[in-house]
XYZ file of N, CA and C in Angstrom:
528
model
N 7.125 7.533 -13.990
C 7.428 6.178 -13.881
C 6.129 5.415 -13.689
N 5.219 5.940 -12.873
C 3.961 5.314 -12.698
C 3.211 5.216 -13.981
N 3.161 6.209 -14.753
C 2.460 6.225 -16.026
C 3.049 5.459 -17.161
N 4.417 5.534 -17.264
C 5.083 4.872 -18.400
C 5.785 3.574 -18.046
N 5.882 3.278 -16.845
C 6.661 2.138 -16.316
C 8.128 2.543 -16.062
N 8.808 1.621 -15.373
C 10.194 1.963 -15.043
C 11.034 2.085 -16.311
N 10.977 1.033 -17.136
C 11.824 0.917 -18.300
C 11.459 1.944 -19.311
N 10.226 2.404 -19.309
C 9.821 3.401 -20.276
C 9.988 4.836 -19.964
N 10.608 5.045 -18.808
C 10.899 6.405 -18.329
C 12.337 6.635 -18.161
N 12.804 7.696 -18.767
C 14.234 8.077 -18.539
C 14.306 9.236 -17.574
N 15.550 9.480 -17.139
C 15.816 10.576 -16.231
C 15.464 11.963 -16.913
N 15.704 11.967 -18.256
C 15.346 13.160 -18.940
C 13.857 13.380 -18.967
N 13.081 12.248 -19.116
C 11.577 12.387 -19.031
C 11.089 12.973 -17.659
N 11.762 12.444 -16.685
C 11.513 12.916 -15.307
C 11.721 14.340 -15.088
N 12.937 14.683 -15.518
C 13.362 16.050 -15.331
C 12.477 17.050 -16.119
N 12.101 16.694 -17.284
C 11.115 17.463 -18.103
C 9.804 17.638 -17.420
N 9.333 16.542 -16.850
C 8.018 16.510 -16.221
C 7.976 17.342 -14.950
N 9.111 17.505 -14.320
C 9.087 18.358 -13.098
C 9.749 19.772 -13.323
N 10.005 20.006 -14.613
C 10.498 21.288 -14.943
C 12.027 21.608 -14.599
N 12.817 20.527 -14.600
C 14.214 20.638 -14.262
C 15.070 20.372 -15.453
N 16.323 20.718 -15.385
C 17.226 20.185 -16.390
C 17.797 18.833 -15.953
N 18.089 17.948 -16.779
C 18.493 16.657 -16.358
C 19.665 16.630 -15.398
N 20.598 17.582 -15.649
C 21.743 17.728 -14.682
C 21.322 17.984 -13.338
N 20.279 18.898 -13.175
C 19.840 19.274 -11.939
C 19.202 18.002 -11.169
N 18.538 17.202 -11.892
C 17.921 15.987 -11.323
C 19.079 15.092 -10.834
N 20.116 14.955 -11.543
C 21.218 14.051 -11.213
C 21.997 14.661 -10.007
N 21.856 15.946 -9.743
C 22.461 16.492 -8.460
C 21.734 15.825 -7.253
N 20.484 15.625 -7.330
C 19.658 15.066 -6.305
C 19.732 13.463 -6.230
N 19.731 12.887 -7.420
C 19.675 11.384 -7.492
C 20.767 10.985 -8.565
N 21.604 10.096 -8.090
C 22.657 9.690 -9.028
C 22.305 8.728 -10.114
N 21.046 8.183 -10.003
C 20.549 7.183 -10.905
C 19.052 7.205 -10.871
N 18.563 6.539 -11.906
C 17.072 6.242 -11.870
C 16.661 5.293 -10.823
N 17.590 4.314 -10.572
C 17.318 3.494 -9.405
C 17.230 4.193 -8.090
N 18.042 5.113 -7.801
C 18.098 5.796 -6.500
C 16.802 6.695 -6.423
N 16.426 7.282 -7.535
C 15.139 8.033 -7.645
C 13.941 7.151 -7.412
N 13.927 5.929 -7.992
C 12.896 5.097 -7.823
C 12.802 4.629 -6.367
N 13.929 4.250 -5.759
C 13.961 3.903 -4.366
C 13.429 4.939 -3.413
N 13.760 6.228 -3.716
C 13.246 7.398 -2.920
C 11.722 7.425 -3.066
N 11.238 7.318 -4.276
C 9.787 7.376 -4.481
C 9.086 6.173 -3.758
N 9.597 5.038 -4.000
C 9.069 3.801 -3.286
C 9.032 4.035 -1.867
N 10.112 4.523 -1.306
C 10.189 4.669 0.126
C 9.163 5.708 0.644
N 8.975 6.753 -0.117
C 8.035 7.785 0.217
C 6.641 7.279 0.272
N 6.266 6.522 -0.738
C 4.976 5.941 -0.814
C 4.695 5.009 0.297
N 5.630 4.088 0.588
C 5.481 3.161 1.720
C 5.415 3.961 3.109
N 6.142 4.903 3.173
C 6.214 5.651 4.505
C 4.873 6.435 4.724
N 4.349 7.009 3.562
C 2.976 7.588 3.711
C 1.993 6.629 4.170
N 1.959 5.471 3.524
C 0.990 4.417 3.864
C 1.167 3.866 5.215
N 2.391 3.707 5.633
C 2.649 3.150 6.918
C 2.287 4.176 8.063
N 2.621 5.422 7.881
C 2.255 6.435 8.743
C 0.719 6.545 8.837
N 0.096 6.536 7.888
C -1.394 6.636 7.851
C -2.019 5.499 8.674
N -1.479 4.232 8.396
C -2.113 3.073 9.034
C -1.748 3.116 10.469
N -0.556 3.445 10.855
C -0.157 3.533 12.350
C -1.002 4.575 13.042
N -1.237 5.657 12.417
C -2.031 6.681 13.146
C -3.409 6.228 13.286
N -3.962 5.439 12.368
C -5.328 4.909 12.435
C -5.395 3.995 13.590
N -4.346 3.128 13.688
C -4.307 2.146 14.755
C -4.178 2.817 16.138
N -3.431 3.836 16.211
C -3.231 4.548 17.579
C -4.637 5.140 17.875
N -5.430 5.629 16.947
C -6.732 6.155 17.354
C -7.648 4.976 17.746
N -7.557 3.932 17.023
C -8.314 2.760 17.389
C -7.954 2.220 18.796
N -6.703 2.218 19.089
C -6.215 1.812 20.477
C -6.785 2.730 21.524
N -6.715 4.118 21.228
C -7.280 5.052 22.240
C -8.714 4.811 22.471
N -9.462 4.328 21.453
C -10.952 4.106 21.557
C -11.204 2.701 22.099
N -10.193 1.945 22.348
C -10.369 0.676 22.915
C -11.036 -0.336 21.998
N -10.862 -0.243 20.671
C -11.467 -1.005 19.695
C -10.830 -2.511 19.758
N -11.642 -3.381 19.364
C -11.284 -4.765 19.340
C -10.467 -5.099 17.953
N -10.084 -6.359 17.836
C -9.223 -6.739 16.732
C -9.870 -6.581 15.279
N -11.143 -6.848 15.168
C -11.741 -6.596 13.837
C -11.874 -5.210 13.562
N -12.193 -4.289 14.566
C -12.295 -2.917 14.317
C -10.995 -2.280 14.104
N -9.929 -2.861 14.685
C -8.594 -2.345 14.363
C -8.169 -2.637 12.896
N -8.638 -3.893 12.557
C -8.315 -4.162 11.153
C -9.083 -3.371 10.125
N -10.278 -3.030 10.493
C -11.057 -2.169 9.612
C -10.393 -0.729 9.571
N -9.978 -0.284 10.764
C -9.376 1.164 10.796
C -8.094 1.063 9.872
N -7.303 0.013 10.056
C -6.048 0.010 9.169
C -6.364 -0.152 7.683
N -7.465 -0.998 7.399
C -7.863 -1.177 5.998
C -8.303 0.106 5.479
N -9.013 0.908 6.206
C -9.641 2.163 5.730
C -8.343 3.063 5.484
N -7.440 3.163 6.419
C -6.309 4.010 6.213
C -5.451 3.614 5.063
N -5.358 2.203 4.812
C -4.645 1.796 3.699
C -5.323 2.203 2.323
N -6.674 2.028 2.222
C -7.313 2.423 1.119
C -7.199 3.997 0.849
N -7.467 4.740 1.921
C -7.269 6.252 1.847
C -5.915 6.544 1.316
N -4.891 5.923 1.805
C -3.521 6.151 1.267
C -3.387 5.835 -0.165
N -3.882 4.696 -0.572
C -3.874 4.321 -2.032
C -4.479 5.520 -2.826
N -5.713 5.893 -2.373
C -6.368 6.925 -3.245
C -5.556 8.220 -3.120
N -5.030 8.569 -1.977
C -4.240 9.901 -1.825
C -3.034 9.904 -2.728
N -2.365 8.815 -2.828
C -1.059 8.883 -3.550
C -1.260 8.655 -5.079
N -2.451 8.469 -5.518
C -2.857 8.445 -6.848
C -1.910 7.328 -7.680
N -1.589 7.757 -8.817
C -0.855 6.748 -9.648
C 0.592 6.358 -9.117
N 1.073 7.167 -8.133
C 2.337 6.695 -7.524
C 2.210 5.441 -6.768
N 1.014 5.020 -6.372
C 0.921 3.731 -5.689
C 1.264 2.605 -6.585
N 1.199 2.766 -7.924
C 1.546 1.749 -8.841
C 3.012 1.230 -8.574
N 3.817 2.076 -8.090
C 5.286 1.774 -8.043
C 5.533 0.731 -6.740
N 4.527 0.665 -5.878
C 4.717 -0.300 -4.754
C 4.174 -1.654 -5.098
N 3.583 -1.772 -6.285
C 3.055 -3.160 -6.728
C 4.286 -4.080 -6.878
N 4.133 -5.284 -6.370
C 5.238 -6.266 -6.660
C 5.570 -6.458 -8.010
N 4.622 -6.226 -8.964
C 4.949 -6.551 -10.371
C 5.639 -5.305 -11.095
N 5.613 -4.213 -10.422
C 5.995 -2.989 -11.189
C 7.422 -3.039 -11.677
N 8.307 -3.473 -10.916
C 9.767 -3.568 -11.349
C 10.213 -4.908 -11.741
N 9.504 -5.923 -11.407
C 10.054 -7.220 -11.706
C 11.361 -7.518 -10.784
N 12.147 -8.303 -11.209
C 13.422 -8.572 -10.445
C 14.528 -7.701 -11.011
N 15.079 -6.912 -10.211
C 16.169 -5.983 -10.512
C 17.248 -6.129 -9.520
N 18.403 -6.467 -9.911
C 19.485 -6.684 -8.945
C 19.742 -5.498 -8.180
N 19.824 -5.555 -6.852
C 20.188 -4.407 -6.051
C 18.970 -3.809 -5.380
N 18.037 -3.301 -6.190
C 16.897 -2.578 -5.521
C 15.689 -3.468 -5.270
N 15.554 -4.675 -5.823
C 14.516 -5.482 -5.528
C 14.574 -6.030 -4.069
N 15.727 -6.241 -3.563
C 15.866 -6.595 -2.138
C 15.436 -5.608 -1.202
N 15.839 -4.293 -1.446
C 15.439 -3.156 -0.575
C 13.920 -3.032 -0.687
N 13.386 -3.084 -1.861
C 11.906 -2.823 -1.974
C 11.147 -3.955 -1.260
N 11.548 -5.182 -1.397
C 10.858 -6.261 -0.724
C 10.962 -6.057 0.835
N 12.069 -5.599 1.383
C 12.205 -5.275 2.801
C 11.167 -4.256 3.239
N 11.080 -3.155 2.524
C 10.170 -2.121 2.844
C 8.728 -2.702 2.769
N 8.421 -3.357 1.761
C 7.075 -4.003 1.695
C 6.804 -4.898 2.903
N 7.671 -5.779 3.175
C 7.566 -6.687 4.310
C 7.289 -5.972 5.576
N 8.082 -4.839 5.814
C 7.953 -4.018 6.991
C 6.457 -3.576 7.105
N 6.011 -2.997 6.005
C 4.656 -2.431 5.985
C 3.566 -3.633 6.149
N 3.778 -4.745 5.509
C 2.899 -5.809 5.605
C 2.848 -6.451 7.064
N 3.955 -6.304 7.776
C 4.008 -6.861 9.065
C 2.948 -6.331 9.994
N 2.557 -5.040 9.761
C 1.432 -4.518 10.506
C 0.233 -5.244 10.354
N -0.096 -5.653 9.160
C -1.269 -6.461 8.847
C -1.115 -7.904 9.288
N 0.041 -8.515 9.195
C 0.204 -9.767 9.765
C -0.109 -9.789 11.264
N 0.320 -8.799 12.043
C -0.002 -8.725 13.439
C -1.477 -8.495 13.631
N -2.069 -7.770 12.852
C -3.554 -7.525 12.967
C -4.393 -8.780 12.802
N -3.923 -9.640 11.766
C -4.533 -10.888 11.470
C -4.250 -11.950 12.537
N -3.058 -11.817 13.152
C -2.728 -12.747 14.193
C -3.627 -12.525 15.375
N -4.067 -11.313 15.594
C -4.917 -11.040 16.761
C -6.448 -11.435 16.538
N -6.805 -11.831 15.397
C -8.155 -12.162 15.019
C -8.539 -13.603 15.528
N -9.778 -13.793 16.007
C -10.162 -15.161 16.375
C -10.838 -15.563 15.044
N -10.290 -16.591 14.427
C -10.740 -17.194 13.185
C -10.968 -18.660 13.355
N -11.799 -19.230 12.371
C -11.950 -20.771 12.423
C -10.642 -21.335 12.167
N -10.472 -22.552 12.686
C -9.156 -23.211 12.616
C -8.722 -23.494 11.149
N -9.604 -23.666 10.302
C -9.255 -23.986 8.920
C -8.954 -22.780 7.986
N -8.946 -21.625 8.635
C -8.649 -20.439 7.857
C -7.125 -20.139 7.827
N -6.651 -20.007 6.672
C -5.157 -19.630 6.444
C -5.130 -18.120 6.519
N -4.506 -17.645 7.555
C -4.437 -16.122 7.858
C -3.610 -15.414 6.717
N -2.607 -16.097 6.201
C -1.890 -15.552 5.134
C -2.759 -15.267 3.881
N -3.508 -16.390 3.471
C -4.342 -16.230 2.358
C -5.396 -15.111 2.520
N -5.992 -15.076 3.742
C -6.970 -14.063 4.102
C -6.378 -12.612 4.033
N -5.156 -12.529 4.575
C -4.537 -11.200 4.549
C -4.313 -10.741 3.123
N -3.795 -11.712 2.211
C -3.505 -11.335 0.825
C -4.820 -11.072 0.077
N -5.894 -11.836 0.435
C -7.278 -11.507 -0.061
C -7.643 -10.151 0.185
N -7.495 -9.694 1.429
C -7.834 -8.395 1.836
C -6.963 -7.314 1.016
N -5.606 -7.582 0.945
C -4.798 -6.648 0.222
C -5.311 -6.579 -1.280
N -5.614 -7.733 -1.830
C -6.096 -7.779 -3.213
C -7.347 -6.963 -3.435
N -8.356 -7.051 -2.469
C -9.543 -6.352 -2.635
C -9.274 -4.806 -2.480
N -8.449 -4.443 -1.410
C -8.197 -2.988 -1.202
C -7.317 -2.451 -2.387
N -6.308 -3.174 -2.769
C -5.398 -2.644 -3.735
C -6.113 -2.545 -5.174
N -7.114 -3.273 -5.375
C -7.817 -3.204 -6.602
C -8.790 -2.056 -6.707
N -9.253 -1.686 -5.485
C -10.279 -0.596 -5.486
C -9.989 0.587 -6.148
N -8.731 1.160 -6.156
C -8.501 2.523 -6.890
C -8.593 2.377 -8.296
N -8.634 1.203 -8.922
C -8.808 0.988 -10.352
C -10.255 1.417 -10.758
N -11.201 1.112 -9.937
C -12.692 1.434 -10.307
C -13.212 2.595 -9.432
N -12.451 3.008 -8.431
C -12.848 3.974 -7.496
C -13.141 5.262 -8.296
N -14.337 5.911 -7.968
C -14.721 7.116 -8.627
C -15.666 7.941 -7.671
N -15.018 9.119 -7.357
C -15.769 10.022 -6.371
C -17.049 10.495 -7.096
N -17.062 10.629 -8.424
C -18.179 11.124 -9.176
C -19.406 10.097 -8.995
N -19.105 8.854 -8.710
C -20.215 7.880 -8.534
C -20.452 7.731 -7.015
N -20.010 8.609 -6.176
C -20.292 8.627 -4.752
C -19.336 7.779 -3.871
N -18.327 7.278 -4.412
C -17.404 6.488 -3.660
C -16.470 7.277 -2.745
N -16.352 6.864 -1.572
C -15.338 7.401 -0.660
C -14.634 6.279 -0.026
N -13.366 6.425 0.314
C -12.489 5.382 0.746
C -13.015 4.675 1.995
N -13.618 5.489 2.876
C -14.064 4.917 4.185
C -15.306 3.903 3.964
N -16.228 4.362 3.153
C -17.441 3.424 2.942
C -16.981 2.212 2.153
N -16.118 2.384 1.147
C -15.574 1.191 0.360
C -14.869 0.251 1.294
N -14.007 0.750 2.127
C -13.147 -0.111 3.015
C -14.176 -0.810 3.978
N -15.152 -0.113 4.483
C -16.109 -0.656 5.355
C -16.935 -1.787 4.774
N -17.378 -1.701 3.489
C -17.989 -2.740 2.726
C -17.084 -3.890 2.485
N -15.893 -3.667 2.174
C -14.863 -4.794 1.954
C -14.775 -5.604 3.316
N -14.628 -4.814 4.348
C -14.445 -5.453 5.680
C -15.767 -6.145 6.204
N -16.820 -5.690 5.759
C -18.177 -6.243 6.100
C -18.150 -7.711 5.584
N -17.635 -7.901 4.402
C -17.560 -9.281 3.743
C -16.666 -10.179 4.638
N -15.512 -9.693 5.056
C -14.682 -10.456 5.874
C -15.255 -10.694 7.170
N -15.865 -9.790 7.755
C -16.544 -9.942 9.065
C -17.666 -10.964 9.070
N -18.423 -10.903 8.074
C -19.517 -11.886 7.984
C -19.072 -13.188 7.686
N -18.072 -13.442 6.845
C -17.589 -14.690 6.504
C -16.720 -15.375 7.618
N -15.940 -14.585 8.375
C -14.918 -15.153 9.240
C -15.211 -14.824 10.767
N -15.946 -13.746 11.105
C -16.204 -13.369 12.463
C -17.620 -13.728 12.887
N -18.471 -14.160 11.828
C -19.810 -14.489 12.205
C -20.702 -13.202 12.443
N -20.138 -12.029 12.099
C -20.970 -10.861 12.219
C -21.799 -10.580 10.962
N -22.914 -9.948 11.119
C -23.765 -9.590 9.920
C -24.297 -8.172 10.069
């Protein structure tokens, strides 16, 4: 699904890709929608677990709000890199509007994004800064990174996330 898109992938394609008979796949998932929901939930759960673990470590270390946001951002980017092309399925544009499953997907995404809403709420920012726009800007920068990310060029998730956060810190926290 991540490679061919939702509409371009059949249950038969998926069964073939994993070495199963289509009937065997239907034993586990009654429809492509239920399989997609399971995949989506798995990716979001992996991302959420990774970010919450990073925040727990940050809290144990007594880190401040900007360092906590950097830890979460690093974990987010590491999760994106780790899940490979599966991360495409959590993109808001991947499915478009589909009756039934769009609502559940939006709820999962909101639950995950709530972590970052709380992190941004804890930041001391200039009065004229829209925290929602800033949060979405950060997600845009982090979520785009896997497109150009290349370990052969020396990229690693931690240093990339640190550089992205350095821009935010310099612009909004007065750090340099």
